[in-house]
Coordinates of C-alpha atoms and ligand atoms in Angstrom, one line a residue:
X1 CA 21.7 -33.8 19.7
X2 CA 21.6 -33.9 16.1
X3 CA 19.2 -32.9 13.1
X4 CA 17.6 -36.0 12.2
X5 CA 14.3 -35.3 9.1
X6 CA 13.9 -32.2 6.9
X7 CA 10.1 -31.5 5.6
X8 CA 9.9 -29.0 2.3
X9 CA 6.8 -27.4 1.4
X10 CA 5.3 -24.8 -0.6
X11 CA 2.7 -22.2 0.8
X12 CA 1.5 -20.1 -1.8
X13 CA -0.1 -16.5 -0.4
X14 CA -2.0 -13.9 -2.7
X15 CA -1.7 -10.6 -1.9
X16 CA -4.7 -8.3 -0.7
X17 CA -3.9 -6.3 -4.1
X18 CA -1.3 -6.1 -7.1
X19 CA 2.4 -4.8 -6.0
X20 CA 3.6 -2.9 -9.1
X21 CA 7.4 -2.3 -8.6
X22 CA 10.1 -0.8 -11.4
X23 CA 10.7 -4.2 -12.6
X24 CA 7.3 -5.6 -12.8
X25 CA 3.5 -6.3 -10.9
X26 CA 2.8 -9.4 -8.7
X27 CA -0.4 -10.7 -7.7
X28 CA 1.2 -13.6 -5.1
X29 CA 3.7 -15.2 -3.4
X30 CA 4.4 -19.4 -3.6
X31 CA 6.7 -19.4 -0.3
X32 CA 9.1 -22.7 0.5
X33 CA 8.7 -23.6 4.0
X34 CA 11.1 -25.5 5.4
X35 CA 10.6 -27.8 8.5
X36 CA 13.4 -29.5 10.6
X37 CA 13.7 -31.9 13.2
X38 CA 15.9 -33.0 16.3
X39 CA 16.4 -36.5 17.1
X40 CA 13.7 -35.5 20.4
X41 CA 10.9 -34.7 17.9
X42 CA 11.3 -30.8 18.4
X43 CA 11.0 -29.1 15.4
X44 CA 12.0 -25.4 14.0
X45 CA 10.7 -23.4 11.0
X46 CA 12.2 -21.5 8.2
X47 CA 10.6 -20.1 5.3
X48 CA 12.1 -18.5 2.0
X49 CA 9.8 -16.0 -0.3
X50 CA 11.5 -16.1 -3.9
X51 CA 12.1 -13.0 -5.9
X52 CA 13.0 -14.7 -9.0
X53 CA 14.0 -11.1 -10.9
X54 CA 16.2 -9.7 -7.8
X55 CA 18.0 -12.5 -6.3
X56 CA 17.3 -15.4 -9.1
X57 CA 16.0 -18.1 -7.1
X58 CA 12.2 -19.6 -7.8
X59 CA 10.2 -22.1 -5.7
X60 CA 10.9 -24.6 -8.1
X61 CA 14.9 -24.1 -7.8
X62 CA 14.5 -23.9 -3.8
X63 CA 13.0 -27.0 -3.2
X64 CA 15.6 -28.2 -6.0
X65 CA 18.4 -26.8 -3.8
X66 CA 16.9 -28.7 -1.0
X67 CA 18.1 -32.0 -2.2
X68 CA 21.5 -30.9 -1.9
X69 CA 21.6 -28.9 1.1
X70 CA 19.0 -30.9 3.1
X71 CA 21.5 -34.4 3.4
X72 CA 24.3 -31.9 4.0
X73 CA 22.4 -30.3 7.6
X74 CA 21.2 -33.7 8.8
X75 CA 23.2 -35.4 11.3
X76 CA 24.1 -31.9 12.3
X77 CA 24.3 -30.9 16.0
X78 CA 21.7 -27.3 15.9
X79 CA 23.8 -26.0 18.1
X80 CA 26.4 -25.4 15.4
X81 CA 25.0 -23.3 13.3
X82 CA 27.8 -21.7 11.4
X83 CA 28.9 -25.4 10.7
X84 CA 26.2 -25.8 9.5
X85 CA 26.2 -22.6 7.3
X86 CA 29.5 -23.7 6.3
X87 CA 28.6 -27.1 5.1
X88 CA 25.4 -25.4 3.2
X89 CA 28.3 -22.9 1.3
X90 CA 29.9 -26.0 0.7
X91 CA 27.7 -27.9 -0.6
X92 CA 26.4 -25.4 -3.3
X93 CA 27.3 -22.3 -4.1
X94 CA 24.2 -19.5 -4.2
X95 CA 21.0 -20.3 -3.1
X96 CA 20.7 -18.2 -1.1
X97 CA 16.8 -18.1 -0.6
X98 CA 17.0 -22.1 0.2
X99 CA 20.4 -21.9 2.5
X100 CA 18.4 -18.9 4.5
X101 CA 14.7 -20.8 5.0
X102 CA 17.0 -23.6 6.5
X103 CA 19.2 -21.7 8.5
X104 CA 16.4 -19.9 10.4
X105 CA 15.0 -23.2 11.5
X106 CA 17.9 -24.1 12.6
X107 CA 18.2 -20.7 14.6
X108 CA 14.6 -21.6 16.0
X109 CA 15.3 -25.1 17.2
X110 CA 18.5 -24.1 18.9
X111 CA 16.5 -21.4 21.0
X112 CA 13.5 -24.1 21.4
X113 CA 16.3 -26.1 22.9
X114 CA 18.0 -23.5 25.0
X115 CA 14.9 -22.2 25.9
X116 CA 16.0 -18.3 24.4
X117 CA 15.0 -16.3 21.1
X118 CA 16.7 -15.9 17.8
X119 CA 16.8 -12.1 19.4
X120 CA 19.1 -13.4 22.5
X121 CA 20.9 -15.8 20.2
X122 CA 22.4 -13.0 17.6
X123 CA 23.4 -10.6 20.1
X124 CA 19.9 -8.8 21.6
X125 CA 20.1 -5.2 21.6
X126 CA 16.0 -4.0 21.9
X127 CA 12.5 -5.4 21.7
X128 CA 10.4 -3.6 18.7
X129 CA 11.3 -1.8 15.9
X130 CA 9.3 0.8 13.8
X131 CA 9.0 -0.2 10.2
X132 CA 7.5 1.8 7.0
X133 CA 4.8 0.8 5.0
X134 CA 5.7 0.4 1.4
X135 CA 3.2 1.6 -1.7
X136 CA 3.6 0.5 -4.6
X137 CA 3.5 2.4 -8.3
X138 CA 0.2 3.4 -8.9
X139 CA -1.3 6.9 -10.2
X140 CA 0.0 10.1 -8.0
X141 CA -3.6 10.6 -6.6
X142 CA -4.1 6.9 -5.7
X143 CA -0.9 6.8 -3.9
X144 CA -1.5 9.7 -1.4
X145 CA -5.2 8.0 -1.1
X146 CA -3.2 5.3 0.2
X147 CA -1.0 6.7 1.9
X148 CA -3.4 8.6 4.4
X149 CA -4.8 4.9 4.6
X150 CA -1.6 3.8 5.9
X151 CA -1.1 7.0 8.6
X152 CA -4.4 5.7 10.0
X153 CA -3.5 2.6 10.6
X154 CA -0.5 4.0 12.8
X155 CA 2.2 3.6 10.2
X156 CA 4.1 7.0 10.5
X157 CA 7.7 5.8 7.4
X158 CA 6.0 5.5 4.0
X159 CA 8.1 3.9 1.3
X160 CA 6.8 5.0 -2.2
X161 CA 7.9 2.6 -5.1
X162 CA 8.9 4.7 -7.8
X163 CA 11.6 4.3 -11.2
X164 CA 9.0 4.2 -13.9
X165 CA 10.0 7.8 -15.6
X166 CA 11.7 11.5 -14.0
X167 CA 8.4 13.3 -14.2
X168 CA 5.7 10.9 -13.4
X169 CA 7.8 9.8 -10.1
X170 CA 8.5 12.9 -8.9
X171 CA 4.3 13.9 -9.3
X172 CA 4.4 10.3 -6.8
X173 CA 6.3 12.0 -4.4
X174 CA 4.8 15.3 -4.6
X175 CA 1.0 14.3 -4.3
X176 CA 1.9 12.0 -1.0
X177 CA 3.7 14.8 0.5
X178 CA 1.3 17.1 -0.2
X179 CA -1.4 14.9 1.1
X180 CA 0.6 13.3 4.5
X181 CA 2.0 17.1 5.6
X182 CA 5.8 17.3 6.8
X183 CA 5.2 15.1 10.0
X184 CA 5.5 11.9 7.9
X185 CA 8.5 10.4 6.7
X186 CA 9.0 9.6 3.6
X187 CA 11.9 7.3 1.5
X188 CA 11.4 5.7 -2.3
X189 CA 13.2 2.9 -4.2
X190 CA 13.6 3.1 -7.7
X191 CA 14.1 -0.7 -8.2
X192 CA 17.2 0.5 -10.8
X193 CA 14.5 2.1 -12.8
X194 CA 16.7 4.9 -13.5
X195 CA 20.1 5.8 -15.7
X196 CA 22.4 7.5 -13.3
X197 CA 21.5 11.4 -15.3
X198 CA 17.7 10.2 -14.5
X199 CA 18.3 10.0 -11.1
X200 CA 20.3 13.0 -10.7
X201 CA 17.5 14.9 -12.7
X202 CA 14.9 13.5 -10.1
X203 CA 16.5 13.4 -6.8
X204 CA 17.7 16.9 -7.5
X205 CA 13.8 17.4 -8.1
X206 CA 12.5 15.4 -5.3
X207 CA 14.9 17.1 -2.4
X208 CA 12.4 20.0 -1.8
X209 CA 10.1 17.2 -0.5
X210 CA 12.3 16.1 2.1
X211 CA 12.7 12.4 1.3
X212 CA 15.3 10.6 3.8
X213 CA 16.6 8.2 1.5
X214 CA 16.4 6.9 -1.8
X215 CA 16.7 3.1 -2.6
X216 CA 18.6 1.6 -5.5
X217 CA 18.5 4.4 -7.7
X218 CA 20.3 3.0 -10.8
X219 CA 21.1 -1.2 -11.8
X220 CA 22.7 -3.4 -9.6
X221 CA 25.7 -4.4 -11.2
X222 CA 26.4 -0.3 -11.9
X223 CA 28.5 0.5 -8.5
X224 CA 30.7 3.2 -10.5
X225 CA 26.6 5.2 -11.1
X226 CA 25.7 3.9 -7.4
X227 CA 29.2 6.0 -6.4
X228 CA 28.7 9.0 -8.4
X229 CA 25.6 9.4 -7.0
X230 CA 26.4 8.8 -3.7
X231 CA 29.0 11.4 -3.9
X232 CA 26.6 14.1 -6.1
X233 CA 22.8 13.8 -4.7
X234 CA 20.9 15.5 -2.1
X235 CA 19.3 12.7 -1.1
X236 CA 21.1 10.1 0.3
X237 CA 21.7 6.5 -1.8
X238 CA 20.8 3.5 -0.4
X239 CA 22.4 0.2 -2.0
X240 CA 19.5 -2.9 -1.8
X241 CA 19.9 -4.9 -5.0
X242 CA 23.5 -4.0 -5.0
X243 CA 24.2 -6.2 -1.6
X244 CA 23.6 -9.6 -1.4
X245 CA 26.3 -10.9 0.2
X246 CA 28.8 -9.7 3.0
X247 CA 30.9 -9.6 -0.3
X248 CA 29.1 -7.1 -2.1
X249 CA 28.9 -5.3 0.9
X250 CA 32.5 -4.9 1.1
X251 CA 32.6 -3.9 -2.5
X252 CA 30.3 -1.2 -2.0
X253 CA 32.6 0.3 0.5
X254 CA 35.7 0.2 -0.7
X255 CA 34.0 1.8 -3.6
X256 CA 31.9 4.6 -1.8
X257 CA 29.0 3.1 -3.8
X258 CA 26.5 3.6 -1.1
X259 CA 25.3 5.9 2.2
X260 CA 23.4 3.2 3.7
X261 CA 22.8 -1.1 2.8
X262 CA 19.9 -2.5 3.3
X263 CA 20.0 -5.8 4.2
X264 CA 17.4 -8.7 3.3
X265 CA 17.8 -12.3 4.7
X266 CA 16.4 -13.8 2.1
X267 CA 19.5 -12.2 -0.1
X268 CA 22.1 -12.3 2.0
X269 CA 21.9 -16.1 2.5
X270 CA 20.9 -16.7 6.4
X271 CA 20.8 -14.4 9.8
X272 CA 24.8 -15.3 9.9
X273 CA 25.6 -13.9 6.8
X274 CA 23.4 -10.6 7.2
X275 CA 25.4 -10.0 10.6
X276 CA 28.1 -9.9 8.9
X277 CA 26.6 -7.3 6.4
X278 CA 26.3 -4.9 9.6
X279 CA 29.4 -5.7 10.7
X280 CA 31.2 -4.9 7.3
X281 CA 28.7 -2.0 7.2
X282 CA 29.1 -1.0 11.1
X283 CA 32.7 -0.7 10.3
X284 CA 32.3 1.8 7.3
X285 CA 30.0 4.2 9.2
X286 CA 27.5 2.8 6.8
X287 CA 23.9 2.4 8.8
X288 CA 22.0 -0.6 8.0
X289 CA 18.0 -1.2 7.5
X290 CA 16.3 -4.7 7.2
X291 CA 13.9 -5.1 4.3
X292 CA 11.7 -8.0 2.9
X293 CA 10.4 -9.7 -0.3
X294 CA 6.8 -10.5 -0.4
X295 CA 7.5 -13.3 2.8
X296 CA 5.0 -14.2 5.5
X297 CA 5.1 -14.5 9.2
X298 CA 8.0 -16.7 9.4
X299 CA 10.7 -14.9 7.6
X300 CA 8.9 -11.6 8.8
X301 CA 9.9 -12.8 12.2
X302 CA 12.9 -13.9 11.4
X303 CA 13.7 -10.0 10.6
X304 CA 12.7 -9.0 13.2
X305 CA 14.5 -11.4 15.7
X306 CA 17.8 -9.5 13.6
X307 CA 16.4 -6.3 14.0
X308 CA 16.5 -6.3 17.3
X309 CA 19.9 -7.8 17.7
X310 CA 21.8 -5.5 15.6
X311 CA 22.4 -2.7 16.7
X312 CA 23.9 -0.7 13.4
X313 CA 19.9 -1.3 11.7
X314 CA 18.5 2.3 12.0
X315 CA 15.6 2.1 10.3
X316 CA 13.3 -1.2 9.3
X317 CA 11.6 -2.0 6.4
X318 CA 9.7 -5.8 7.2
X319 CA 5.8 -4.9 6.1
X320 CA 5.4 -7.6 3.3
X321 CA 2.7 -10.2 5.7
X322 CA 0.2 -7.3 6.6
X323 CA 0.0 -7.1 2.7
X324 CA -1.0 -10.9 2.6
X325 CA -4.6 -11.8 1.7
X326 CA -3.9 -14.6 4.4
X327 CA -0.8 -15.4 6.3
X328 CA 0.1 -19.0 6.8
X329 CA 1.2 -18.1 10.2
X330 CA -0.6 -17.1 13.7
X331 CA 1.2 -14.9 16.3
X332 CA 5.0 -14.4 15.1
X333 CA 5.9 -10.6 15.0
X334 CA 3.3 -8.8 15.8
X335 CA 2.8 -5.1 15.0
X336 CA 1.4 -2.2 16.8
X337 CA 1.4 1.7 16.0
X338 CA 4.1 1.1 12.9
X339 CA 6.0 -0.9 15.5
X340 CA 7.2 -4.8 15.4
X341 CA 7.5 -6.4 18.1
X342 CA 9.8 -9.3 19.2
X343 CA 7.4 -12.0 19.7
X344 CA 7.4 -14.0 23.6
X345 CA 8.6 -17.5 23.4
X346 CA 12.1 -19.5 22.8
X347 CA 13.4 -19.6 19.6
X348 CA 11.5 -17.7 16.8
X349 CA 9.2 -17.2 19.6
X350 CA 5.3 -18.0 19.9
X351 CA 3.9 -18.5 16.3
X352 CA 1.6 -21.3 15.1
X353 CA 2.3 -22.4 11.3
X354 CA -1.2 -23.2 10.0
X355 CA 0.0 -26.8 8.8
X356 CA -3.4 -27.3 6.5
X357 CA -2.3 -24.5 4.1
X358 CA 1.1 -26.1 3.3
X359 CA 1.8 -28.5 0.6
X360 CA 4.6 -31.1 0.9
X361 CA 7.3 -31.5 -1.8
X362 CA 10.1 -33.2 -0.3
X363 CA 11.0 -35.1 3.2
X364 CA 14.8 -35.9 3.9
X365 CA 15.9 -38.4 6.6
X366 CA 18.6 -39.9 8.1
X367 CA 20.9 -42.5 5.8
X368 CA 19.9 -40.1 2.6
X369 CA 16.4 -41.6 2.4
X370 CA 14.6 -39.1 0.1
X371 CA 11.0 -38.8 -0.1
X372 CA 9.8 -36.8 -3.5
X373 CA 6.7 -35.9 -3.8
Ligands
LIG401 MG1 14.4 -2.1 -2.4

């Protein structure tokens, strides 16, 4: 069994509105989808969403990566996955985004082969999680307009996107919790909008409306802030642009920097790598959540398959396709009541990729025959 042709695309996917975060607005996505395929013409699907000013990867340097990690995977037996990781890492270093759109097809072939899920592959531990939904900056009155949107729809964590200034964030976080009642619960991420005497000033403010956790407060790269604060505020810190890697993960403990780490695939580098995250994390008595970029139904699912194999996640986070105009993906994870579900079907289980909406970039075969288009 072996990998034997790689197909690249691009999918690009506007969103149903702009996404204002601390570090800037977005009107769209342009997704790489990766394709790969046995030497039986069964084929498994991987998909990275870029988030060029978090993790430093573009479309344009994903597809690029391809053409080093792509003849590095083929000939590959899928049932070696960390080989296969391995050989990626060497390869290149970085790239995350790329490394993690070809390691879940990977993950998807091996279950198509096996006949199992990603789920039962990683460990299995439940079936659904409940995610948030996330809102981004916008006026105080037009995010508690939304957010009663969102508690229709079933949604009952709100994420509210906040880092833009002390007193205009906490009026965020006052008028939703005024408008939702106490029943809802409710986290933010600053996005490192703040200085570490910012977000003492506005955590210290925002504790009287009971927020369960607060995301990223201060810069990445400032773990000695991420530490003071996790020792000083009310409210407890969670690190998310601060862990990437397993690495940083271990940094962040050894330096208290953090009360909880949320992981995101498309950061960490694979489903491999973000196990190891929960396991560095597991050990620490630090509890995990999965988030997202702005990814569609693959990568979604992806999460979700790692959701419900790790048991150390406590809360989830994976919302980014229901905010899509139009997914490029039919069935995957689905949702229900604020819940995901785990998706029937071997490997990333039953989901359709709507083939029409993907343009191809790149195909890689066997004997490094390279295909650019
Ligand atoms: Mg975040």
């Amino acid at each position: 069994m072996s990998i034997k042709r790689i197909e690249v695309y691009t999918v690009d996917l506007p969103y149903l509105q702009p996404f204002t975060i601390s570090l800037g607005t977005s009107t769209s996505s342009t997704d790489v989808v990766v394709k790969v395929f046995d030497d039986e013409g069964r084929v498994g699907w991987g998909e990275a969403s870029p988030a060029r000013r978090i993790i430093g990867e573009s479309e344009h340097t994903i597809v690029a990566a391809m053409y080093t990690l792509a003849p590095a995977v083929i000939g590959e037996d899928p049932m070696d996955v960390e080989r296969i990781e391995e050989k990626m890492d060497k390869a290149i270093l970085g790239n995350n985004s790329a490394k993690f759109a070809l390691e879940t097809a990977v993950f998807d072939l091996k279950g198509k082969i096996l006949g199992v899920k990603v789920r039962d592959l990683l460990g299995g531990y439940r079936d659904r999680v409940e995610t948030d939904f996330t809102i981004g900056i916008k006026s105080p009155e037009e995010m508690a307009k939304e957010a009663l949107r969102i508690i229709e729809r079933g949604f009952r964590i709100i994420k509210l996107k906040v880092g833009t200034g002390v007193e205009e964030d906490v009026a965020r976080v006052r008028a939703v919790r005024d408008a939702v009642g106490k029943d809802i619960r409710l986290r933010i991420d600053a996005n490192q909008g703040w200085t570490v005497k910012e977000a003492m000033r506005a955590l210290t403010e925002m504790d009287r409306y009971d927020l369960e956790l607060a995301e990223q407060p201060v810069r990445w790269d400032d773990l000695e802030g991420m530490a003071v604060l996790t020792s000083m505020s009310p409210i407890p810190i969670m690190a998310d642009e601060s862990v990437h890697t397993p690495e940083d993960a271990l940094r962040v403990v050894e330096m208290g920097a953090a009360d909880y780490i949320n992981i995101k695939l498309t950061k960490a580098g694979g489903l491999l790598k973000a196990k190891r995250i929960a396991a560095i994390s597991e050990a620490a008595g630090i509890p995990n959540m999965i988030g997202c970029m702005m990814e569609g139904g693959v990568s979604i699912t992806a999460g979700v398959h790692f959701a419900a194999a790790t048991r150390n996640l406590v809360t989830t986070d994976l919302d980014s396709d229901i905010s899509l105009r139009e997914d490029f993906v039919e069935g995957g994870a689905g949702y229900e009541n604020g819940y995901r579900i785990v998706p029937d079907g071997p490997g990333l289980g039953n989901l359709k990729v709507r083939e029409e909406k993907l343009k191809l970039k790149a195909v890689f075969e066997e004997g490094g025959k390279v295909q650019a288009l």
